[in-house]
Amino acid sequence: MRAEFVNPFLSSLVNVLTTMAQLEITPKKPQVKKTEIAKGDVSGLIGMVGPKTKGSLSVTFEEELALEIMSRMLGERPTSIDADVTDMVGEITNMVTGGAKRILAEKGFDFEMATPIVVSGKEHTITHKSEGQIILMPFDSEFGRAYIEICFD
Amino acid sequence: MRAEFVNPFLSSLVNVLTTMAQLEITPKKPQVKKTEIAKGDVSGLIGMVGPKTKGSLSVTFEEELALEIMSRMLGERPTSIDADVTDMVGEITNMVTGGAKRILAEKGFDFEMATPIVVSGKEHTITHKSEGQIILMPFDSEFGRAYIEICFD
């Protein structure tokens, strides 16, 4: 998978968190997923369907990082991953995918987005079931890790 | 949401498990999701995109039930939710959605499917983020519970 394809997702998440929560995350090297597993506590998932392709995206957060983002957006810190946090993660998932979609459409790569699903559960793991390569993008922050995974047939 | 819309998903799961694993599950009354939460240990999720609508589907299994299905299909019982089990759950998710898609297309309701994603994690919960109603279909079996949730904008 080419960088021009990965970068729009990566920069979308960085931009969304800077804009919505004044929170800085540092992208680490994207990799074709083989052994590293994105373990997290809350994830937003979304399906993508285009005329020539289909795929899926996930954005996974460790609990501390998700709570910090909430706290910066609302001025109050929830004690656990509640309905407000899952709403926020669903919204971030929509914004990241929508941001990347606009950039990729300009390059002639079109897809439509399904509605997002949010999964909540301590240290869950996610497996994208597709013929294509899975690209894992890890992010670091002082509050914990985040991961994007994308995959297209 | 009308019964003609819910039934294709419900009967698809019953048929898939009967055919693939000779395992009988009993559908309970479908409901508009309000308080009941589908907690499970392994879930298959898939996005759906149509010309007039978009949505999402999840199929969630308790661990014991997922392992029993594997055991009946392979003749060997895994000790935990491993890669073979998540492959199987992804496949079931594709088959249930694909089966319902064919029936619904005959009624003039068209959508395309994204690629499935499988989530594994003890007692995770799933929230479909959409404008539309979420329909929860619970199933009972002697090995544990399963749930389908569907949601369309």
Coordinates of C-alpha atoms in Angstrom, one line a residue:
Chain A
M1 CA 0.0 0.0 0.0
R2 CA 1.4 3.4 -1.0
A3 CA 2.2 6.3 1.3
E4 CA -0.2 8.6 -0.6
F5 CA -2.9 6.2 0.5
V6 CA -1.8 5.9 4.1
N7 CA -1.0 9.5 4.8
P8 CA -4.5 11.0 4.5
F9 CA -5.7 8.7 7.4
L10 CA -2.7 9.4 9.5
S11 CA -2.9 13.2 9.1
S12 CA -6.7 13.2 9.6
L13 CA -6.4 11.7 13.1
V14 CA -3.6 14.1 14.1
N15 CA -5.7 17.1 12.8
V16 CA -8.9 15.9 14.5
L17 CA -7.2 15.6 17.9
T18 CA -5.4 18.8 17.6
T19 CA -8.5 20.7 16.6
M20 CA -11.1 19.1 18.9
A21 CA -8.9 18.5 22.0
Q22 CA -5.7 20.5 21.6
L23 CA -4.0 17.1 22.0
E24 CA -0.8 16.2 20.3
I25 CA -0.1 12.6 19.2
T26 CA 3.0 11.4 17.5
P27 CA 2.7 9.1 14.5
K28 CA 5.1 6.2 14.6
K29 CA 6.2 4.3 11.5
P30 CA 3.2 2.7 9.6
Q31 CA 3.6 -1.0 9.0
V32 CA 2.0 -3.9 7.2
K33 CA 0.4 -5.7 10.1
K34 CA 1.9 -9.0 10.9
T35 CA 2.7 -9.6 14.5
E36 CA 2.0 -6.4 16.2
I37 CA -1.5 -6.4 17.6
A38 CA -3.5 -3.2 18.4
K39 CA -4.8 -3.8 21.9
G40 CA -7.1 -1.1 23.2
D41 CA -10.1 -0.3 25.3
V42 CA -12.4 1.6 23.0
S43 CA -12.4 1.4 19.2
G44 CA -14.4 3.0 16.4
L45 CA -14.9 0.8 13.3
I46 CA -16.3 1.8 9.9
G47 CA -16.9 0.0 6.6
M48 CA -15.9 1.5 3.2
V49 CA -17.4 0.6 -0.1
G50 CA -16.3 1.9 -3.5
P51 CA -17.0 1.1 -7.1
K52 CA -13.8 -0.9 -7.4
T53 CA -13.0 -1.8 -3.8
K54 CA -14.2 -2.4 -0.3
G55 CA -12.5 -2.2 3.0
S56 CA -12.6 -1.3 6.7
L57 CA -11.0 1.1 9.1
S58 CA -10.5 1.0 12.9
V59 CA -9.3 3.7 15.3
T60 CA -8.4 2.2 18.7
F61 CA -7.6 4.1 21.9
E62 CA -6.2 3.1 25.2
E63 CA -8.6 4.1 28.0
E64 CA -6.5 6.8 29.5
L65 CA -6.1 8.6 26.2
A66 CA -9.8 8.4 25.4
L67 CA -10.6 9.9 28.8
E68 CA -8.1 12.7 28.4
I69 CA -9.5 13.6 25.0
M70 CA -13.0 13.7 26.5
S71 CA -11.8 15.8 29.4
R72 CA -10.2 18.3 27.1
M73 CA -13.3 18.6 24.9
L74 CA -15.8 18.8 27.8
G75 CA -13.8 20.2 30.7
E76 CA -14.9 17.3 32.7
R77 CA -13.3 13.9 33.0
P78 CA -15.5 10.8 32.9
T79 CA -14.3 8.0 35.2
S80 CA -14.8 5.3 32.7
I81 CA -15.7 4.7 29.1
D82 CA -19.4 5.7 29.1
A83 CA -21.9 6.6 26.4
D84 CA -20.4 10.1 25.9
V85 CA -16.9 8.6 25.3
T86 CA -18.3 6.0 22.7
D87 CA -20.2 8.9 21.0
M88 CA -17.0 10.8 20.8
V89 CA -15.0 7.8 19.4
G90 CA -17.8 7.3 16.8
E91 CA -17.5 10.9 15.8
I92 CA -13.7 10.8 15.6
T93 CA -14.0 7.7 13.4
N94 CA -16.4 9.5 11.1
M95 CA -14.2 12.6 10.9
V96 CA -10.9 10.6 10.3
T97 CA -12.5 8.5 7.5
G98 CA -14.4 11.5 6.0
G99 CA -11.2 13.6 6.0
A100 CA -9.2 10.9 4.3
K101 CA -12.1 10.2 1.9
R102 CA -12.0 13.8 0.6
I103 CA -8.3 13.7 0.0
L104 CA -8.4 10.3 -1.7
A105 CA -11.4 11.3 -3.9
E106 CA -9.2 14.1 -5.4
K107 CA -6.7 11.4 -6.3
G108 CA -9.5 9.4 -8.1
F109 CA -9.9 6.8 -5.3
D110 CA -13.6 6.9 -4.4
F111 CA -15.5 5.2 -1.6
E112 CA -18.7 5.6 0.5
M113 CA -18.7 5.2 4.3
A114 CA -21.0 3.0 6.3
T115 CA -22.1 4.1 9.7
P116 CA -19.6 3.7 12.5
I117 CA -19.7 1.1 15.3
V118 CA -17.9 1.6 18.6
V119 CA -16.6 -1.3 20.6
S120 CA -15.8 -1.0 24.3
G121 CA -14.0 -3.6 26.3
K122 CA -10.8 -3.9 28.2
E123 CA -7.9 -4.9 26.0
H124 CA -9.9 -6.1 23.0
T125 CA -8.2 -6.9 19.8
I126 CA -9.4 -6.3 16.2
T127 CA -8.9 -8.4 13.1
H128 CA -9.7 -7.0 9.7
K129 CA -10.9 -9.9 7.5
S130 CA -9.9 -8.9 3.9
E131 CA -7.9 -10.2 1.0
G132 CA -5.7 -7.1 1.1
Q133 CA -2.9 -6.0 3.3
I134 CA -3.7 -4.5 6.7
I135 CA -1.8 -1.3 7.4
L136 CA -1.2 -0.5 11.1
M137 CA -0.4 3.1 12.1
P138 CA 0.6 3.4 15.8
F139 CA 0.5 6.8 17.6
D140 CA 2.1 7.8 20.9
S141 CA 1.0 10.4 23.3
E142 CA 1.8 11.2 26.9
F143 CA -1.6 9.7 27.9
G144 CA -1.3 6.4 26.0
R145 CA -1.5 4.9 22.6
A146 CA -3.8 5.0 19.6
Y147 CA -3.9 2.9 16.5
I148 CA -5.4 3.2 13.1
E149 CA -5.8 0.1 11.0
I150 CA -7.0 0.2 7.4
C151 CA -7.5 -2.5 4.9
F152 CA -8.8 -2.7 1.3
D153 CA -9.6 -5.7 -0.8
Chain B
M1 CA -38.3 -1.4 11.4
R2 CA -40.5 -3.9 9.7
A3 CA -40.4 -7.7 10.2
E4 CA -39.8 -8.2 6.5
F5 CA -36.5 -6.4 7.1
V6 CA -35.5 -8.1 10.3
N7 CA -36.4 -11.7 9.4
P8 CA -33.8 -12.2 6.6
F9 CA -31.0 -11.5 9.0
L10 CA -32.5 -13.7 11.7
S11 CA -33.2 -16.7 9.5
S12 CA -29.8 -16.3 7.8
L13 CA -28.0 -16.9 11.1
V14 CA -30.2 -19.8 12.0
N15 CA -29.5 -21.4 8.6
V16 CA -25.8 -20.7 8.6
L17 CA -25.3 -22.4 12.0
T18 CA -27.6 -25.4 11.1
T19 CA -25.8 -25.9 7.8
M20 CA -22.2 -25.3 8.9
A21 CA -22.2 -26.7 12.4
Q22 CA -25.5 -28.7 12.8
L23 CA -26.1 -26.4 15.7
E24 CA -29.6 -25.2 16.7
I25 CA -30.2 -21.7 18.1
T26 CA -33.5 -20.4 19.2
P27 CA -34.4 -16.8 18.1
K28 CA -36.0 -14.7 20.9
K29 CA -38.1 -11.7 20.3
P30 CA -36.3 -9.0 18.3
Q31 CA -36.5 -5.6 20.0
V32 CA -35.6 -2.0 19.4
K33 CA -32.4 -1.6 21.4
K34 CA -32.8 0.5 24.5
T35 CA -31.5 -0.9 27.7
E36 CA -30.5 -4.5 26.8
I37 CA -26.8 -4.6 25.9
A38 CA -25.3 -7.4 23.9
K39 CA -22.2 -8.5 25.8
G40 CA -20.1 -11.1 24.2
D41 CA -16.6 -12.4 23.7
V42 CA -16.2 -12.4 19.9
S43 CA -18.1 -10.3 17.4
G44 CA -18.1 -9.9 13.6
L45 CA -19.0 -6.4 12.3
I46 CA -19.8 -5.3 8.8
G47 CA -20.7 -2.0 7.2
M48 CA -23.4 -1.7 4.6
V49 CA -23.8 1.0 2.0
G50 CA -26.7 1.4 -0.4
P51 CA -27.8 4.1 -2.9
K52 CA -30.4 5.4 -0.4
T53 CA -29.1 4.2 3.0
K54 CA -26.1 3.1 5.0
G55 CA -25.9 1.0 8.1
S56 CA -24.0 -1.6 10.1
L57 CA -24.5 -5.1 11.4
S58 CA -22.9 -7.1 14.2
V59 CA -23.0 -10.7 15.2
T60 CA -21.9 -11.4 18.8
F61 CA -21.2 -14.7 20.4
E62 CA -20.4 -15.8 23.9
E63 CA -17.1 -17.7 24.0
E64 CA -18.5 -21.1 24.8
L65 CA -20.9 -20.9 21.9
A66 CA -18.2 -19.8 19.5
L67 CA -15.9 -22.6 20.6
E68 CA -18.7 -25.2 20.2
I69 CA -19.4 -24.0 16.6
M70 CA -15.7 -24.4 15.8
S71 CA -15.6 -27.8 17.4
R72 CA -18.5 -29.0 15.4
M73 CA -17.1 -27.6 12.2
L74 CA -13.5 -28.9 12.7
G75 CA -13.9 -31.9 14.9
E76 CA -11.4 -30.2 17.3
R77 CA -12.2 -27.8 20.1
P78 CA -9.9 -24.8 20.4
T79 CA -9.2 -23.8 24.1
S80 CA -9.7 -20.1 23.5
I81 CA -10.7 -17.6 20.8
D82 CA -7.8 -17.9 18.4
A83 CA -7.2 -16.9 14.8
D84 CA -9.3 -19.9 13.5
V85 CA -12.2 -18.7 15.6
T86 CA -12.0 -15.1 14.4
D87 CA -11.8 -16.4 10.8
M88 CA -14.9 -18.4 11.3
V89 CA -16.8 -15.5 12.9
G90 CA -15.8 -13.2 10.0
E91 CA -17.0 -15.9 7.6
I92 CA -20.4 -16.2 9.5
T93 CA -20.7 -12.4 9.4
N94 CA -20.2 -12.4 5.7
M95 CA -22.7 -15.3 5.1
V96 CA -25.4 -13.8 7.4
T97 CA -25.2 -10.4 5.7
G98 CA -24.9 -11.9 2.2
G99 CA -27.9 -14.1 2.8
A100 CA -30.0 -11.2 4.0
K101 CA -28.7 -9.0 1.2
R102 CA -30.0 -11.5 -1.5
I103 CA -33.5 -11.7 0.1
L104 CA -33.7 -7.9 0.6
A105 CA -32.5 -7.1 -3.0
E106 CA -35.6 -9.1 -4.2
K107 CA -37.7 -6.7 -2.2
G108 CA -36.0 -3.7 -3.9
F109 CA -33.8 -2.9 -0.9
D110 CA -30.2 -2.8 -2.2
F111 CA -26.9 -2.4 -0.4
E112 CA -23.2 -3.4 -0.8
M113 CA -21.2 -4.9 2.0
A114 CA -17.8 -3.7 3.3
T115 CA -15.3 -6.2 4.5
P116 CA -15.9 -7.7 7.9
I117 CA -14.0 -6.9 11.1
V118 CA -13.8 -9.3 14.0
V119 CA -13.4 -8.1 17.6
S120 CA -12.2 -10.4 20.3
G121 CA -12.2 -9.4 24.0
K122 CA -13.9 -10.7 27.2
E123 CA -17.4 -9.2 27.6
H124 CA -17.0 -6.3 25.2
T125 CA -20.0 -4.3 24.2
I126 CA -21.0 -2.8 20.8
T127 CA -22.7 0.5 20.0
H128 CA -24.0 1.2 16.5
K129 CA -23.7 5.0 15.9
S130 CA -26.5 5.8 13.5
E131 CA -29.5 8.1 13.2
G132 CA -31.8 5.1 12.8
Q133 CA -33.2 2.5 15.2
I134 CA -31.0 -0.3 16.4
I135 CA -32.7 -3.7 16.3
L136 CA -31.4 -6.3 18.7
M137 CA -32.1 -10.0 17.9
P138 CA -31.1 -12.3 20.8
F139 CA -30.6 -16.0 20.3
D140 CA -30.4 -18.8 22.9
S141 CA -28.6 -22.1 22.6
E142 CA -27.5 -24.8 25.1
F143 CA -24.0 -23.5 24.8
G144 CA -24.6 -19.8 25.3
R145 CA -26.1 -16.7 23.7
A146 CA -25.7 -15.0 20.4
Y147 CA -26.9 -11.6 19.2
I148 CA -27.4 -9.8 15.9
E149 CA -27.7 -6.1 15.9
I150 CA -28.6 -4.1 12.8
C151 CA -29.0 -0.5 12.2
F152 CA -29.8 1.7 9.1
D153 CA -29.8 5.4 8.8

